[in-house]
Amino acid sequence: MQAAHMLFLSQGFARTTVDEIASAVDVSQRTFFRYFANKDEVALAVMADAEDYFIECLRHRPAEETPLQALRASIVKAWRELGTEEPTGPNSIGSALELLRIIEDTPALLAAHLRRVTEQERVVVQVLAEREGLDPSRDLRPVVLAAVFGGLLRCAHLSWTAEQEPAGPEGMVRVIERHFDQLGPALAGHWRV
């Protein structure tokens, strides 16, 4: 993953081949395909690990929190805790932050990432429904909240990628928190001054 990531950063995702990734770590193409279905998957593996950790955090939030509070606390906890680990390397939050920029600049990777985000949204719906004892086919609140949450994160990621500030995981947390702070007014408030 680290070799692929470094190649993507240095020469771009589209120009990097599976052969180059395999060669960089001195394995065959066949060995590469034992671990990853394609180069999209190896590129998104860092994000997948972070997303899985977020889901784990969400599953363990206190029952007395509202669903929105649990989502907010889980994403902030995930970014902060992953940010305290090794700052560089294949599973680092630094790699995930760099990858956000690559994703936005690469249509094929963006499509693969959005498919993964859609899959994660379904998991969020299931976790929220289980927490609240609801059937999401009859009560749409988990579905709607998961969609809003996904949209909020996408906006926060785009904002952070465009500004490239504040830097690092804490910078991303601040951007996410700023977006969460606007959620209530955006949904229920009057917009005209």
Short mmCIF file of C-alpha atoms in Angstrom, two decimals:
data_model
loop_
_atom_site.label_atom_id
_atom_site.label_comp_id
_atom_site.label_asym_id
_atom_site.label_seq_id
_atom_site.Cartn_x
_atom_site.Cartn_y
_atom_site.Cartn_z
CA MET A 1 0.00 0.00 0.00
CA GLN A 2 2.78 2.40 0.87
CA ALA A 3 4.62 1.74 -2.41
CA ALA A 4 1.42 2.30 -4.39
CA HIS A 5 0.68 5.46 -2.46
CA MET A 6 4.15 6.88 -3.10
CA LEU A 7 3.87 6.10 -6.82
CA PHE A 8 0.42 7.72 -7.00
CA LEU A 9 1.80 10.86 -5.37
CA SER A 10 4.90 11.05 -7.53
CA GLN A 11 3.52 10.20 -10.97
CA GLY A 12 -0.25 10.29 -10.62
CA PHE A 13 -2.83 7.57 -10.23
CA ALA A 14 -3.62 7.14 -13.93
CA ARG A 15 0.03 6.78 -14.97
CA THR A 16 0.87 4.23 -12.27
CA THR A 17 0.54 0.60 -13.35
CA VAL A 18 0.02 -2.54 -11.32
CA ASP A 19 3.35 -3.77 -12.70
CA GLU A 20 5.11 -0.72 -11.25
CA ILE A 21 3.47 -1.22 -7.85
CA ALA A 22 4.39 -4.92 -7.78
CA SER A 23 7.93 -4.18 -8.94
CA ALA A 24 8.39 -1.51 -6.23
CA VAL A 25 7.85 -4.14 -3.54
CA ASP A 26 9.56 -6.94 -5.45
CA VAL A 27 6.50 -9.17 -5.90
CA SER A 28 4.81 -10.58 -8.97
CA GLN A 29 1.64 -9.19 -10.47
CA ARG A 30 -0.02 -12.45 -9.41
CA THR A 31 0.95 -11.79 -5.78
CA PHE A 32 -0.45 -8.26 -6.03
CA PHE A 33 -3.79 -9.66 -7.19
CA ARG A 34 -3.94 -12.03 -4.21
CA TYR A 35 -4.29 -8.98 -1.99
CA PHE A 36 -6.07 -6.44 -4.20
CA ALA A 37 -8.57 -6.77 -7.03
CA ASN A 38 -7.15 -3.73 -8.85
CA LYS A 39 -5.17 -0.55 -8.26
CA ASP A 40 -8.34 1.32 -7.20
CA GLU A 41 -8.63 -1.06 -4.27
CA VAL A 42 -5.02 -0.60 -3.18
CA ALA A 43 -5.42 3.17 -3.43
CA LEU A 44 -8.59 3.17 -1.34
CA ALA A 45 -7.35 0.65 1.23
CA VAL A 46 -6.15 3.43 3.53
CA MET A 47 -9.57 5.09 3.39
CA ALA A 48 -11.31 1.74 3.87
CA ASP A 49 -9.37 1.13 7.08
CA ALA A 50 -10.32 4.57 8.41
CA GLU A 51 -13.98 4.05 7.42
CA ASP A 52 -14.06 0.67 9.15
CA TYR A 53 -12.62 2.25 12.30
CA PHE A 54 -15.31 4.96 12.20
CA ILE A 55 -18.04 2.26 12.00
CA GLU A 56 -16.47 0.49 14.97
CA CYS A 57 -16.52 3.77 16.93
CA LEU A 58 -20.18 4.32 16.01
CA ARG A 59 -21.16 0.83 17.18
CA HIS A 60 -19.71 1.58 20.63
CA ARG A 61 -21.15 5.03 21.28
CA PRO A 62 -23.25 5.41 24.45
CA ALA A 63 -26.94 4.58 23.97
CA GLU A 64 -28.04 7.89 25.51
CA GLU A 65 -26.51 9.88 22.66
CA THR A 66 -28.83 10.91 19.86
CA PRO A 67 -27.99 9.40 16.47
CA LEU A 68 -26.53 12.72 15.27
CA GLN A 69 -24.43 13.09 18.43
CA ALA A 70 -23.15 9.52 17.98
CA LEU A 71 -22.20 10.18 14.33
CA ARG A 72 -20.40 13.41 15.19
CA ALA A 73 -18.54 11.93 18.16
CA SER A 74 -17.54 8.85 16.14
CA ILE A 75 -16.11 10.71 13.16
CA VAL A 76 -14.21 13.14 15.39
CA LYS A 77 -12.88 10.27 17.52
CA ALA A 78 -11.82 8.32 14.42
CA TRP A 79 -9.92 11.27 12.90
CA ARG A 80 -8.29 12.16 16.21
CA GLU A 81 -7.27 8.65 17.22
CA LEU A 82 -6.03 7.70 13.78
CA GLY A 83 -4.16 11.02 13.73
CA THR A 84 -2.20 10.10 16.86
CA GLU A 85 -0.81 6.95 15.27
CA GLU A 86 2.32 6.86 13.14
CA PRO A 87 2.10 10.09 11.09
CA THR A 88 3.40 8.49 7.90
CA GLY A 89 3.12 5.08 6.36
CA PRO A 90 0.55 3.04 4.50
CA ASN A 91 -2.20 3.19 7.13
CA SER A 92 -1.55 6.67 8.45
CA ILE A 93 -4.08 9.43 8.58
CA GLY A 94 -1.54 11.52 6.66
CA SER A 95 -1.85 9.04 3.82
CA ALA A 96 -5.63 9.30 3.99
CA LEU A 97 -5.45 13.11 3.80
CA GLU A 98 -3.11 12.97 0.80
CA LEU A 99 -5.39 10.41 -0.79
CA LEU A 100 -8.39 12.75 -0.53
CA ARG A 101 -6.61 15.11 -2.92
CA ILE A 102 -5.75 12.31 -5.35
CA ILE A 103 -9.34 11.02 -5.27
CA GLU A 104 -10.77 14.41 -6.22
CA ASP A 105 -8.35 14.76 -9.13
CA THR A 106 -8.90 11.25 -10.55
CA PRO A 107 -12.34 10.49 -12.06
CA ALA A 108 -11.91 6.68 -11.94
CA LEU A 109 -10.75 6.78 -8.34
CA LEU A 110 -13.51 9.21 -7.38
CA ALA A 111 -16.09 6.81 -8.84
CA ALA A 112 -14.61 3.89 -6.89
CA HIS A 113 -14.52 6.01 -3.72
CA LEU A 114 -18.15 7.08 -4.14
CA ARG A 115 -19.16 3.43 -4.55
CA ARG A 116 -17.37 2.67 -1.28
CA VAL A 117 -19.05 5.65 0.42
CA THR A 118 -22.45 4.37 -0.75
CA GLU A 119 -21.68 0.96 0.76
CA GLN A 120 -20.61 2.60 4.00
CA GLU A 121 -23.83 4.63 4.07
CA ARG A 122 -25.81 1.36 4.07
CA VAL A 123 -23.77 0.16 7.05
CA VAL A 124 -24.40 3.45 8.87
CA VAL A 125 -28.14 2.99 8.27
CA GLN A 126 -27.98 -0.51 9.77
CA VAL A 127 -25.98 0.63 12.81
CA LEU A 128 -28.31 3.58 13.47
CA ALA A 129 -31.41 1.40 13.07
CA GLU A 130 -29.99 -1.20 15.47
CA ARG A 131 -29.05 1.49 18.03
CA GLU A 132 -32.55 2.93 17.95
CA GLY A 133 -34.46 -0.34 17.55
CA LEU A 134 -35.98 0.71 14.23
CA ASP A 135 -36.80 -0.97 10.94
CA PRO A 136 -35.29 1.33 8.27
CA SER A 137 -37.73 0.04 5.66
CA ARG A 138 -40.58 1.52 7.74
CA ASP A 139 -38.88 4.39 9.54
CA LEU A 140 -36.79 6.49 7.16
CA ARG A 141 -34.91 8.49 9.79
CA PRO A 142 -31.78 6.28 9.74
CA VAL A 143 -31.71 6.43 5.92
CA VAL A 144 -32.16 10.19 5.82
CA LEU A 145 -29.62 10.85 8.58
CA ALA A 146 -27.02 8.57 6.98
CA ALA A 147 -27.47 10.42 3.67
CA VAL A 148 -27.17 13.82 5.37
CA PHE A 149 -24.09 12.64 7.27
CA GLY A 150 -22.48 11.35 4.07
CA GLY A 151 -23.20 14.64 2.32
CA LEU A 152 -21.80 16.62 5.25
CA LEU A 153 -18.56 14.61 5.19
CA ARG A 154 -18.23 14.97 1.43
CA CYS A 155 -18.64 18.75 1.76
CA ALA A 156 -16.13 18.87 4.60
CA HIS A 157 -13.61 16.80 2.63
CA LEU A 158 -14.06 19.01 -0.44
CA SER A 159 -13.67 22.13 1.67
CA TRP A 160 -10.51 20.83 3.32
CA THR A 161 -9.08 19.66 -0.02
CA ALA A 162 -9.75 23.05 -1.66
CA GLU A 163 -8.37 25.10 1.22
CA GLN A 164 -5.63 22.64 2.21
CA GLU A 165 -5.84 24.34 5.55
CA PRO A 166 -5.87 23.85 8.43
CA ALA A 167 -3.29 21.12 8.04
CA GLY A 168 -3.29 17.61 9.40
CA PRO A 169 -5.88 15.50 11.17
CA GLU A 170 -6.81 18.23 13.66
CA GLY A 171 -7.36 20.56 10.73
CA MET A 172 -9.75 18.05 9.19
CA VAL A 173 -11.54 17.70 12.54
CA ARG A 174 -12.00 21.49 12.68
CA VAL A 175 -13.45 21.53 9.16
CA ILE A 176 -15.81 18.65 9.99
CA GLU A 177 -16.88 20.34 13.24
CA ARG A 178 -17.52 23.61 11.35
CA HIS A 179 -19.79 21.74 8.94
CA PHE A 180 -21.63 19.99 11.78
CA ASP A 181 -22.17 23.37 13.46
CA GLN A 182 -24.02 24.54 10.35
CA LEU A 183 -26.20 21.43 10.02
CA GLY A 184 -29.01 22.55 12.34
CA PRO A 185 -29.30 26.06 10.88
CA ALA A 186 -29.11 24.68 7.33
CA LEU A 187 -31.90 22.17 7.90
CA ALA A 188 -34.26 24.03 10.20
CA GLY A 189 -33.25 27.68 10.31
CA HIS A 190 -34.32 30.67 8.26
CA TRP A 191 -31.60 31.61 5.83
CA ARG A 192 -32.56 35.22 5.21
CA VAL A 193 -31.17 37.80 7.55
#
